[in-house]
Coordinates of C-alpha atoms in Angstrom, one line a residue:
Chain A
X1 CA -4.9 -25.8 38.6
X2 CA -5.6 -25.9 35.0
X3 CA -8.6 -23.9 33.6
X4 CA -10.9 -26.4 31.3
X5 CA -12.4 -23.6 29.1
X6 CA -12.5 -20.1 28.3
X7 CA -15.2 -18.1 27.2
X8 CA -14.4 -15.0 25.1
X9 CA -15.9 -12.0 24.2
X10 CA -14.7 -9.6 21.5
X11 CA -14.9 -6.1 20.6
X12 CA -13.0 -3.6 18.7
X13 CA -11.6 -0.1 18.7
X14 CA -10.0 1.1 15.8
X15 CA -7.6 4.4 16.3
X16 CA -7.8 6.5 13.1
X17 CA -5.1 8.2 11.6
X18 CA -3.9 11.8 12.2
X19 CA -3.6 14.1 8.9
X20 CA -2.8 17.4 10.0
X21 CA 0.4 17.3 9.2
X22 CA -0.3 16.2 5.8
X23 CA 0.3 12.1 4.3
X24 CA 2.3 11.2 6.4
X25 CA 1.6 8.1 9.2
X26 CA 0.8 9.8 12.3
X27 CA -2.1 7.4 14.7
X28 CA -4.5 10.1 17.0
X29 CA -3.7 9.6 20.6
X30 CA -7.5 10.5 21.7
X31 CA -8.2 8.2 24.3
X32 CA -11.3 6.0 23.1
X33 CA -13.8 5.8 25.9
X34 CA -14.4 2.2 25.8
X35 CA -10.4 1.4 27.0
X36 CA -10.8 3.4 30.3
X37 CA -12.1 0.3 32.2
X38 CA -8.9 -1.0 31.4
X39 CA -5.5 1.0 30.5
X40 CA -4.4 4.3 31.8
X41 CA -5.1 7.3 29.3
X42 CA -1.0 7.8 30.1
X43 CA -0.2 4.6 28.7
X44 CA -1.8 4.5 25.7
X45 CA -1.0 7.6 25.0
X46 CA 3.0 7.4 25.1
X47 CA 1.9 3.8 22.8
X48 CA 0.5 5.5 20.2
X49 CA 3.4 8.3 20.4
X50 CA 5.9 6.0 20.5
X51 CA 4.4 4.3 17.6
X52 CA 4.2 7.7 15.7
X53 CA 7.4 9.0 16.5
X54 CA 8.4 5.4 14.8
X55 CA 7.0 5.9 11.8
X56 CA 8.2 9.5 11.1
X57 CA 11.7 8.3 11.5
X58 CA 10.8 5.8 8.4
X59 CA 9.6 8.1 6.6
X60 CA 11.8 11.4 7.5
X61 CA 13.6 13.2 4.8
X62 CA 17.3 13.7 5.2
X63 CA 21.0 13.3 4.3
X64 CA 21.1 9.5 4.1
X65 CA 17.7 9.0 2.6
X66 CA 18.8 11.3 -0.1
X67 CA 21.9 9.9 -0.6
X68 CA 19.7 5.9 -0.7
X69 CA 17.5 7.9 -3.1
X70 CA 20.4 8.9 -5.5
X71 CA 22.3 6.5 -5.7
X72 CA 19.0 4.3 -6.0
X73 CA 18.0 6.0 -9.2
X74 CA 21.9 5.7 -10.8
X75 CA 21.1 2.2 -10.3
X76 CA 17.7 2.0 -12.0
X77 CA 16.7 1.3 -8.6
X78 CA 17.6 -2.5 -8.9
X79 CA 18.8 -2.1 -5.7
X80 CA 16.1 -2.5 -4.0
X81 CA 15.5 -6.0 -5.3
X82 CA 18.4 -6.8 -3.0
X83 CA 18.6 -4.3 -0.2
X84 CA 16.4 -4.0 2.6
X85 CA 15.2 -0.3 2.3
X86 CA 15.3 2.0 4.9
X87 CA 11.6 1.9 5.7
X88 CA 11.2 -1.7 5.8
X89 CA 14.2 -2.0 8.8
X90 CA 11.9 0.4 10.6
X91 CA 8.9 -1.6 9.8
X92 CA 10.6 -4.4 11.7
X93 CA 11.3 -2.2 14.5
X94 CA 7.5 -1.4 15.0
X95 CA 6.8 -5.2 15.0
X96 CA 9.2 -5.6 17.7
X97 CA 7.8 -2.9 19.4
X98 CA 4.2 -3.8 19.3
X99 CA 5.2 -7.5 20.3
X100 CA 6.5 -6.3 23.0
X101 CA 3.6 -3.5 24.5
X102 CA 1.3 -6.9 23.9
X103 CA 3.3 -9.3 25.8
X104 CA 4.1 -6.7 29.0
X105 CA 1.3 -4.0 28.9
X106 CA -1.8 -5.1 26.6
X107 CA -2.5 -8.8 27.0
X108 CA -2.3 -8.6 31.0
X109 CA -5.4 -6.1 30.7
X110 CA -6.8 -8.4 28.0
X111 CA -6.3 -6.5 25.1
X112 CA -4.3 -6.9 21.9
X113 CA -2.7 -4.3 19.8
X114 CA -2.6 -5.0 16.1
X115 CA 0.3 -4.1 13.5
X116 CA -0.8 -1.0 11.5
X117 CA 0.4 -2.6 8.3
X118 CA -1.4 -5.7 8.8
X119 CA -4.3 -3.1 8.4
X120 CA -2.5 -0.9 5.6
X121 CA -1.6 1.6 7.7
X122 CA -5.1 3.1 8.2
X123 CA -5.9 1.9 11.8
X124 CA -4.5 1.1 15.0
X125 CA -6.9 -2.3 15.8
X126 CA -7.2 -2.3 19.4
X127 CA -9.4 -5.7 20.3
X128 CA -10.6 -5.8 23.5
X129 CA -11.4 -9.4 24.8
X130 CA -14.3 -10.0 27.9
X131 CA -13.4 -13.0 29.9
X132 CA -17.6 -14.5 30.4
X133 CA -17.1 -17.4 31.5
X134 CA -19.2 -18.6 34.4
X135 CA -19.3 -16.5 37.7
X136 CA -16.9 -13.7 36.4
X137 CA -20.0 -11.7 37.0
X138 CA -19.8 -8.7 34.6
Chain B
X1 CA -23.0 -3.2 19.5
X2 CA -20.5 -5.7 20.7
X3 CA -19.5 -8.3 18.4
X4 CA -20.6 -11.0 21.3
X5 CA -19.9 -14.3 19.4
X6 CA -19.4 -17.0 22.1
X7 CA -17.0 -19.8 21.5
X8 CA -15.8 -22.8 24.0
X9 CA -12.4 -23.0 23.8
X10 CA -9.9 -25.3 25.6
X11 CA -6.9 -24.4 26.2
X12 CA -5.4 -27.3 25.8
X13 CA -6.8 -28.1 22.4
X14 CA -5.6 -24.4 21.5
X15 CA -3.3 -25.8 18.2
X16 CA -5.5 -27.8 16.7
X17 CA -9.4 -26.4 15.9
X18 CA -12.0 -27.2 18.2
X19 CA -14.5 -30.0 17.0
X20 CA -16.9 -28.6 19.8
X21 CA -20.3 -27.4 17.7
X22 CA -20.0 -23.9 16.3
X23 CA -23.2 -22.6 15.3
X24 CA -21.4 -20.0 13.2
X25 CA -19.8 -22.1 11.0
X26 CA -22.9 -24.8 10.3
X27 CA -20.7 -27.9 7.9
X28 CA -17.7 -26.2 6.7
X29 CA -15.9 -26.8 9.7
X30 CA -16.2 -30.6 8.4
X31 CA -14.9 -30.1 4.8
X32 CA -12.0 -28.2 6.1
X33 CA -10.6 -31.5 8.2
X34 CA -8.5 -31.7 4.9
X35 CA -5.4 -30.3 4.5
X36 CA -5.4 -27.6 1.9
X37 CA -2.7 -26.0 0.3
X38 CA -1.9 -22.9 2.4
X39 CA -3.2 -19.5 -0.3
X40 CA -1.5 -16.8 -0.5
X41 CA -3.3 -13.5 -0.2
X42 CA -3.0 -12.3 -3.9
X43 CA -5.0 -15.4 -5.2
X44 CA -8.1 -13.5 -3.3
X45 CA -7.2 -9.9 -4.1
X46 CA -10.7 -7.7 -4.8
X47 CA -9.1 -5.4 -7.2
X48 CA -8.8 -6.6 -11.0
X49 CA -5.0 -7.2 -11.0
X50 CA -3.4 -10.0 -12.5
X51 CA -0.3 -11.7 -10.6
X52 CA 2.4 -13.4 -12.2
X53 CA 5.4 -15.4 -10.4
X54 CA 3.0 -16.4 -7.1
X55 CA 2.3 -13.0 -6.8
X56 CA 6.0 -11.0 -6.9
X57 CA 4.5 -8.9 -10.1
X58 CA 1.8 -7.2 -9.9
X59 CA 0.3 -5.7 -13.3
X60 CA -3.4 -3.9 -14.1
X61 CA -6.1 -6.2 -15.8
X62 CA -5.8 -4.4 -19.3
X63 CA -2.1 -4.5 -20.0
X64 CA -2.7 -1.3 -22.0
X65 CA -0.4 -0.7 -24.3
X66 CA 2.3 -2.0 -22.8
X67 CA 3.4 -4.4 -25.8
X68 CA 3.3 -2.1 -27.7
X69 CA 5.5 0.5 -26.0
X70 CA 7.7 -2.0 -25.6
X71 CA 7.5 -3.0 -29.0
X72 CA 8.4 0.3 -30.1
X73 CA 11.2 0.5 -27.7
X74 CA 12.6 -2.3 -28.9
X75 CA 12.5 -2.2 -32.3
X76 CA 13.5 1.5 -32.9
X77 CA 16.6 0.5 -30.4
X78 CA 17.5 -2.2 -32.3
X79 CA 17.6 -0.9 -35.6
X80 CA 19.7 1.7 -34.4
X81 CA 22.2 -0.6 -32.6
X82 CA 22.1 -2.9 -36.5
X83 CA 22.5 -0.2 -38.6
X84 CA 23.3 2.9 -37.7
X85 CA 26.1 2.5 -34.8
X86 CA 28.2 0.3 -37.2
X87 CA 28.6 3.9 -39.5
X88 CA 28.7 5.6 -36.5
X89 CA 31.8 3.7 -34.6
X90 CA 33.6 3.4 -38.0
X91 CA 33.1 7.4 -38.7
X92 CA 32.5 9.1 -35.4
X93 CA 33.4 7.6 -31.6
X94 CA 32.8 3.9 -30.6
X95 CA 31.4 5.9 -27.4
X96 CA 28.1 5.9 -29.1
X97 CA 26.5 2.9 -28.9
X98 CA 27.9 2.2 -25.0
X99 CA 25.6 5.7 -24.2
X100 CA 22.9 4.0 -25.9
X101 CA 23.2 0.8 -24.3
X102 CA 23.6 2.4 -21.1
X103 CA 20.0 4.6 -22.3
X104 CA 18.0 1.7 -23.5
X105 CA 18.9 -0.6 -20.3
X106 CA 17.9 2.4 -18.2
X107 CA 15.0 2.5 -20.2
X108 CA 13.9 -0.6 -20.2
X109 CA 14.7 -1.8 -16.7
X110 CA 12.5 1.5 -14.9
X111 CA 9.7 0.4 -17.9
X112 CA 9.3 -2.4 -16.5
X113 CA 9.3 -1.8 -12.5
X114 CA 6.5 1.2 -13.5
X115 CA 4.5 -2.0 -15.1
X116 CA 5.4 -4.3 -12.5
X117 CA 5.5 -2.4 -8.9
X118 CA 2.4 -2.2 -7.0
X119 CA 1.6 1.7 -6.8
X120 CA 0.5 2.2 -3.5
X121 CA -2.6 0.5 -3.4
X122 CA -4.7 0.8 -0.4
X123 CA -6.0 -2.6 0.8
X124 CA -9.7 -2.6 1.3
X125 CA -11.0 -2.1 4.4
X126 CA -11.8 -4.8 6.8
X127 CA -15.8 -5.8 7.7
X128 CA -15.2 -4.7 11.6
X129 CA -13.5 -1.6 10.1
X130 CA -16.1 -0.9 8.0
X131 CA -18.8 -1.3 10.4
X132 CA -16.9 1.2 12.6
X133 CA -16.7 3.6 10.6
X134 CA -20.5 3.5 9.5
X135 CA -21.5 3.9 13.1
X136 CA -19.5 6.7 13.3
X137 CA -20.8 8.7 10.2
X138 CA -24.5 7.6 11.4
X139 CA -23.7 9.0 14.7
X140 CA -23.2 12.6 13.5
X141 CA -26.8 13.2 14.7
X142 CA -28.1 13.0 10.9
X143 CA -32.3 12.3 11.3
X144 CA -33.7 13.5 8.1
X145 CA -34.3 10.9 5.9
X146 CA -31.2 12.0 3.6
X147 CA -28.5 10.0 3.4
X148 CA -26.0 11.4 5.9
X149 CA -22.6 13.4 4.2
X150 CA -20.0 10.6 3.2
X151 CA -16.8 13.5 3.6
X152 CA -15.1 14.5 6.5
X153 CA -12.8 17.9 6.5
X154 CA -9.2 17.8 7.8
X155 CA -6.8 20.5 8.3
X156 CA -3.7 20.2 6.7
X157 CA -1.2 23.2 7.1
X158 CA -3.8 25.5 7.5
X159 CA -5.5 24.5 4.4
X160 CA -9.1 22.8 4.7
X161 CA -9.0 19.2 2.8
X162 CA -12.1 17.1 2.1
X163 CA -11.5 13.6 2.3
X164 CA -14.4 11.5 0.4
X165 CA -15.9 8.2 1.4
X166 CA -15.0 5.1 -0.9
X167 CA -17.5 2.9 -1.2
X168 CA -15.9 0.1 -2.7
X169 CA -13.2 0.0 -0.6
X170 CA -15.6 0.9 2.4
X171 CA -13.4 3.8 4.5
X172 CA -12.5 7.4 4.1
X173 CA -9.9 7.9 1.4
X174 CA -6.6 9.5 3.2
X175 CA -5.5 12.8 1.4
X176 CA -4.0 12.9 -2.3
X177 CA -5.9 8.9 -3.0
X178 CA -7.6 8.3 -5.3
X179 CA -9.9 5.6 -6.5
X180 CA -8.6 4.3 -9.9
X181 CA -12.2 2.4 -12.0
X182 CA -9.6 0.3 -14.4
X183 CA -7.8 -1.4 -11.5
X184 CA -10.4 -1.2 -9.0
X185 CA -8.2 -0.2 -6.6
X186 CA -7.9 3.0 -4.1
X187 CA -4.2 4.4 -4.9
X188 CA -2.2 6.5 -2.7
X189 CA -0.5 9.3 -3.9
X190 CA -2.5 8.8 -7.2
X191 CA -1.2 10.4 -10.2
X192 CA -2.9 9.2 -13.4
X193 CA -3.4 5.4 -14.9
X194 CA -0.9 5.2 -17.4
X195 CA -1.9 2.9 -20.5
X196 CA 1.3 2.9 -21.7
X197 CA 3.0 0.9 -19.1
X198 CA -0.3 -0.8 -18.4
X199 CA -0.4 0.3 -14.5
X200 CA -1.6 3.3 -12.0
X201 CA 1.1 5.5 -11.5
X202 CA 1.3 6.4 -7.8
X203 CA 3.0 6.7 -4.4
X204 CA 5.3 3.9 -5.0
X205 CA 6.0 3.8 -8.6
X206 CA 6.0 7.5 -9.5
X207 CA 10.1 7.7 -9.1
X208 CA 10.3 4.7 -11.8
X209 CA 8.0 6.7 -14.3
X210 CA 9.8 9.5 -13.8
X211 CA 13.3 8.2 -14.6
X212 CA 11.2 6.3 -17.0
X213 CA 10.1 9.1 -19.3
X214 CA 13.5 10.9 -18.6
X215 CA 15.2 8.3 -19.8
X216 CA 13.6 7.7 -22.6
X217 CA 13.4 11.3 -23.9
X218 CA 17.5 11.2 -23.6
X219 CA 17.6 7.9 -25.8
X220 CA 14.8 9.1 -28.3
X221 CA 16.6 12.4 -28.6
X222 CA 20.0 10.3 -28.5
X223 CA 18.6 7.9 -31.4
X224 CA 17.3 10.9 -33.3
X225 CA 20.7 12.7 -33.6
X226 CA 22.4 9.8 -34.2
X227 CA 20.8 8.7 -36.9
X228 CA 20.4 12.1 -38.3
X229 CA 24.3 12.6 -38.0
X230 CA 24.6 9.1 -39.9
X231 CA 22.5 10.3 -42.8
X232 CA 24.4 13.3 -43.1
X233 CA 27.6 12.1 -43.0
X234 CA 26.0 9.7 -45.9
X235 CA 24.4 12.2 -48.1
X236 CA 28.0 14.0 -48.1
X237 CA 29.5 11.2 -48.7
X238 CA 28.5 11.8 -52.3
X239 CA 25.4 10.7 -53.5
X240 CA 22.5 13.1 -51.6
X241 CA 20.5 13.3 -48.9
X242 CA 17.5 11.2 -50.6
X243 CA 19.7 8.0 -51.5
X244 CA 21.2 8.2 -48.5
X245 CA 17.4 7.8 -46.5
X246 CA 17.0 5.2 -49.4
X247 CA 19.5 3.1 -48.4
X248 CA 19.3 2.8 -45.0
X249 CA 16.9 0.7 -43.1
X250 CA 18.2 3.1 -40.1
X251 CA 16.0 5.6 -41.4
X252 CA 12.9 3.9 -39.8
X253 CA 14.2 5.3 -36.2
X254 CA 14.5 9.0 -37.8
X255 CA 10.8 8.3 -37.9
X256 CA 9.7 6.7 -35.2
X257 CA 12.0 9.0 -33.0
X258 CA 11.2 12.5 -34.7
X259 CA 7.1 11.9 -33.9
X260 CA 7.8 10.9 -30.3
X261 CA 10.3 13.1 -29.4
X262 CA 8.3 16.3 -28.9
X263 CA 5.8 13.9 -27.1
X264 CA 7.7 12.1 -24.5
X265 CA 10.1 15.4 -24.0
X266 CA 6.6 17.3 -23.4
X267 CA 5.3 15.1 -20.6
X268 CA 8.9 14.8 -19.1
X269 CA 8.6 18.9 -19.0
X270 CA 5.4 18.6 -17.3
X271 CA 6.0 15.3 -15.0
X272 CA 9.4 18.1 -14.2
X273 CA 6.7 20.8 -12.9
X274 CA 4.7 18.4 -11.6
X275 CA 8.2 17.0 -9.3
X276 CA 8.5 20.6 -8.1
X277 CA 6.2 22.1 -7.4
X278 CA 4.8 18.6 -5.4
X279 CA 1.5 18.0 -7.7
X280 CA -0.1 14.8 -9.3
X281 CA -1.2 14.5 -12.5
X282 CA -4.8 14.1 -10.6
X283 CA -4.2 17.6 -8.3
X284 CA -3.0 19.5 -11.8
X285 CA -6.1 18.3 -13.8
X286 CA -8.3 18.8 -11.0
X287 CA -7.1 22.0 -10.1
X288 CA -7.2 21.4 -6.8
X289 CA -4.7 23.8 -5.6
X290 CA -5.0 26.7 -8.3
X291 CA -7.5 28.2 -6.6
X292 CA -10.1 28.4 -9.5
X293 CA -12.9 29.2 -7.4
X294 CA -11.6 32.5 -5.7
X295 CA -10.6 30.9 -2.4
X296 CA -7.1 31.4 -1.4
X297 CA -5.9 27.9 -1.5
X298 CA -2.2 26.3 -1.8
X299 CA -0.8 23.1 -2.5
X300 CA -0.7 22.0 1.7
X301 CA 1.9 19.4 0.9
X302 CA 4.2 21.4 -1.0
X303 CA 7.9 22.4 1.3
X304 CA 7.8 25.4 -0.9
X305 CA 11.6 24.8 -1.7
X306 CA 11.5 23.2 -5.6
X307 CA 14.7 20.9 -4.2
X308 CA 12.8 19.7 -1.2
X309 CA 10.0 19.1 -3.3
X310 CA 12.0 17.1 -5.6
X311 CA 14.0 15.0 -3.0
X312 CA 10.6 14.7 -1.2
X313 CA 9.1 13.1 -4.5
X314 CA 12.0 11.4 -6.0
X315 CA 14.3 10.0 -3.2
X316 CA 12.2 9.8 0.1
X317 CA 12.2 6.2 1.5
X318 CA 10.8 3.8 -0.5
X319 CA 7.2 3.1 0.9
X320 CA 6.5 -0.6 1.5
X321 CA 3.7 -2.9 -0.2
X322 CA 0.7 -2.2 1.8
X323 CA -1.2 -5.4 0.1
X324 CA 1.2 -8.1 1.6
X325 CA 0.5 -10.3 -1.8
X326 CA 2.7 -13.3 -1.3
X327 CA 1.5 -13.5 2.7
X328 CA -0.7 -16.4 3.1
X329 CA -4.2 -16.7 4.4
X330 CA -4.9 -17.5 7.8
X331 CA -6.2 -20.8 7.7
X332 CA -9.7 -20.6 8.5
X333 CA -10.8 -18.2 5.6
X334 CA -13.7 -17.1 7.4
X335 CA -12.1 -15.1 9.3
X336 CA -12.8 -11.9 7.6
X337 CA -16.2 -12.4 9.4
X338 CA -15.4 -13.4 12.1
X339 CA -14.3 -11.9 15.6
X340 CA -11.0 -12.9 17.4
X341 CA -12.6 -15.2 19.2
X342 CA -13.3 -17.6 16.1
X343 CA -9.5 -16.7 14.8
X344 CA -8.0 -18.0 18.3
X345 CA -8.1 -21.6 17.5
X346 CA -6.5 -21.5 14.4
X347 CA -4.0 -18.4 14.7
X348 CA -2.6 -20.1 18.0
X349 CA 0.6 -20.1 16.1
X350 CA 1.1 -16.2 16.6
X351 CA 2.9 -15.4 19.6
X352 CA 0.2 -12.7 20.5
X353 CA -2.5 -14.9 20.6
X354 CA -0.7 -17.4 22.4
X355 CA 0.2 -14.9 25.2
X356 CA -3.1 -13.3 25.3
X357 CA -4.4 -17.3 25.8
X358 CA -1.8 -17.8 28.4
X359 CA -2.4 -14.1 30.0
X360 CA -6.0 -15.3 30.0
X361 CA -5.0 -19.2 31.5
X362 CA -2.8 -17.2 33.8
X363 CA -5.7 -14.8 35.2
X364 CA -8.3 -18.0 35.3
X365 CA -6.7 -19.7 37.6
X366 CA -6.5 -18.3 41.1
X367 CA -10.5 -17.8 40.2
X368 CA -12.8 -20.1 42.1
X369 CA -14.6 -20.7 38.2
X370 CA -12.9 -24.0 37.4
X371 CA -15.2 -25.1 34.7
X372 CA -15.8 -27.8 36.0
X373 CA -19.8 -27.3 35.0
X374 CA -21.2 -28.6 31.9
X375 CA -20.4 -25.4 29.5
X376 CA -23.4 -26.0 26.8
X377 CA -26.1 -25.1 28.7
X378 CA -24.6 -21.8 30.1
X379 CA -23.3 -20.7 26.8
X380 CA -26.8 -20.6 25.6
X381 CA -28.0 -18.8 29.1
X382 CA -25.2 -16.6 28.2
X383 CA -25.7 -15.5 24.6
X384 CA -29.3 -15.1 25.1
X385 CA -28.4 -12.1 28.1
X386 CA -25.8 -10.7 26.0
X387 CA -27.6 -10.0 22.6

């Protein structure tokens, strides 16, 4: 049987980024208090690690970004007008990712992760939806 | 406090907006029946940019100086190319004006991605954001009638950083940004506003200014020996130094180049410390890290290895536009005030909504709540308990 209508609540957690380790993208993976009615600490956690560990390897320094780097700059860096850098084919990687914890671990619990870069990188957005409809008796 | 905004919504109506009453949202829902042209986001951008080419460049409300740099490029370029590499092939090597060509393209090509490239700006945070994090500085137990401390401390590689509150932009600025009052804009990585190429110089855009100002001291000291080389070879062609300068229309880049030279091969020197040794222009100034007031303080981003520092600087991955400018608006603009719930309708289109809805349809309907009831009079019931 169908349902006719859905009632839905809203609210949002936002996980701030880490900067001990200086600029780079790194998410804290403290477990906000108002998720424990609804994911394991565990879970998140390895998210938001996952997630991190993601972004370092966009942004690492190394052989092959040096050598992008280089031979970047002999070009004026016009190749980036045409290339896809680095960065961004790790950027799509995340998306991927993210679609995916929503579709098998967040939206079953009725939450819904949002893209750091949708946000410019400064939050995880976490929203956190309340079924009310009638009888659900929260 | 929960953002509790209640909305009917039927599942089955999900693509197409609800006509249902929405408090919230009063008569616009009416006048927005029309279609409009989709906007992209850089039509509302806060920050006073101007966008050119539906919002591919990206340049600072005052241009600056720009023309005029350019100007000056041009001009002193192109008298050299007219009238002194004529002499120059004829007399010397046709190799010169192929090292000058290869110069002024270099030149002009990272000129104008400096002008052109976003610099790392941080988009503005959003009103839930906000609101988040104002709860969280009110909630450091401040009850004194102050205003409570708008910094927060982090540690980073041992070395204490104080990160400060923007309030324009409405969140706590991440380390090394800055909040530039000519483009309105928080800037990552923020070096100095450069009136010159008309733009902020910062995370994104610092590599091009660097290879900028490089390149340009090779070709002004290029175009100055050149042309000095050309009026020598004149003046011994017979006649003297002094009708040899009178002669020549090329002496006008002898000039040009001889008071810009020291400049632009001066701030290359000190953009090349800056490169090392991991500072901005901001940091230096500042004296951040010098450690002015007796404490013991370092530079906490430095590698302390000057070719790390370099690589780090000049050829790390290229960070991406965090300001999405030619991404378009959801199409209910109201949306920045709204919760998720008031997005749902129209954002059905996104594959995580659509799953959450169908997670949602999926959970409802083993439940013995088929809505079958009349759902006006319980919403009210509802929102009246909640809030």
């Amino acid at each position: 049987a169908t349902p006719t209508h859905l009632l839905l609540c809203s609210s949002k957690v936002f996980i701030q980024r880490h900067y001990s380790s200086g600029t780079i993208c790194k998410f804290q993976t403290k477990f906000p208090s108002e998720l424990e009615s609804r994911i394991d600490e565990q879970q998140f956690e390895e998210t938001i690690q996952t997630l991190n560990n993601l972004y370092a390897e966009a942004e690492k320094l190394g052989g092959k970004s040096y050598l992008e780097g280089c031979l970047a700059s002999l070009t004026a860096y016009t190749i980036f007008l045409c290339m896809e850098t680095h960065y961004e084919k790790v950027l799509k990687k995340i998306a991927r990712y993210i679609k995916d914890q929503n579709e098998k671990i967040y939206a079953p619990r009725g939450l819904l992760l949002t893209d750091p870069i949708e946000r410019g990188l400064r939050v995880v957005e976490i929203t956190i939806f309340e079924d009310r409809s009638i009888g659900s008796g929260r | 406090m929960k953002n509790c905004e209640y909305q009917q919504i039927d599942p089955q109506a999900l693509p197409t907006p609800t006509p249902t009453p929405q408090p919230h949202h009063g008569n616009d829902t009416e006048k927005k029946k029309e279609p409009r042209r989709p906007r992209r986001k850089w039509e509302v951008f806060p920050g006073k940019n101007r966008f050119y080419c539906d919002g591919r460049i990206i340049v600072a409300r005052q241009s600056g100086v720009l023309p005029l740099t350019l100007g000056l490029i041009l001009v002193t370029s192109g008298l050299f190319f007219i009238f002194d590499c004529p002499f120059l092939v004829k007399h010397l090597t046709s190799c010169i004006p192929v090292i000058g060509g290869v110069l002024f393209v270099f030149v002009l090509i990272t000129l104008l991605q400096t002008s052109f490239t976003d610099p790392g700006i941080l988009p503005r945070a959003t009103p839930d954001e906000a609101a988040d994090i104002e709860k969280q500085i009110d909630n450091t137990g401040n009850t004194s009638y102050r205003p409570p401390p708008r910094t927060k401390e982090v540690l980073i590689n041992q070395q204490v950083v104080k990160l400060k509150y923007c309030f324009t932009c409405k969140m706590f600025r991440p380390p090394r940004t800055s909040h530039c009052s000519l483009c309105d804009n928080c800037v990552e990585r923020f070096d100095h506003h450069c009136p010159w190429v008309g733009n902020c110089v910062g995370k994104r855009n610092y590599r091009f200014f660097y290879t900028f100002i490089v390149s340009l001291s090779f070709l002004t000291a290029f175009i100055f020996g050149c042309v000095t080389t050309h009026l020598a070879l004149r003046a011994q062609g017979g006649k003297g130094l002094v009708f040899a300068l009178q002669e020549s229309p090329g002496r006008y880049p002898l000039v040009i180049c001889f008071f810009s030279v020291w400049s632009i091969l001066g701030l290359s020197g000190f953009h090349t410390y800056l490169v090392a040794s991991n500072l901005t222009t901001n940091e230096d100034i500042k004296g951040s890290w010098s450690g002015k007031s007796g404490e013991d303080v370092t530079n906490p981003y430095s590698h302390k290895n000057i070719f790390i520092n370099c690589c780090s600087v000049l050829c790390a991955p290229m960070p991406p536009s965090l300001i999405d400018r030619r991404g378009f608006l959801p199409a209910d603009e109201s949306a920045q005030t709204g919760s998720a719930d008031i997005e749902l309708p129209t954002l059905a289109a996104k594959s995580e909504i659509n799953v959450v809805g169908a997670a949602f349809a999926l959970q409802k309907s083993p439940s013995p709540v088929e809505t079958s009831l009349p759902a006006v009079a319980p919403t009210q019931h509802l929102s009246a308990a909640c809030c």
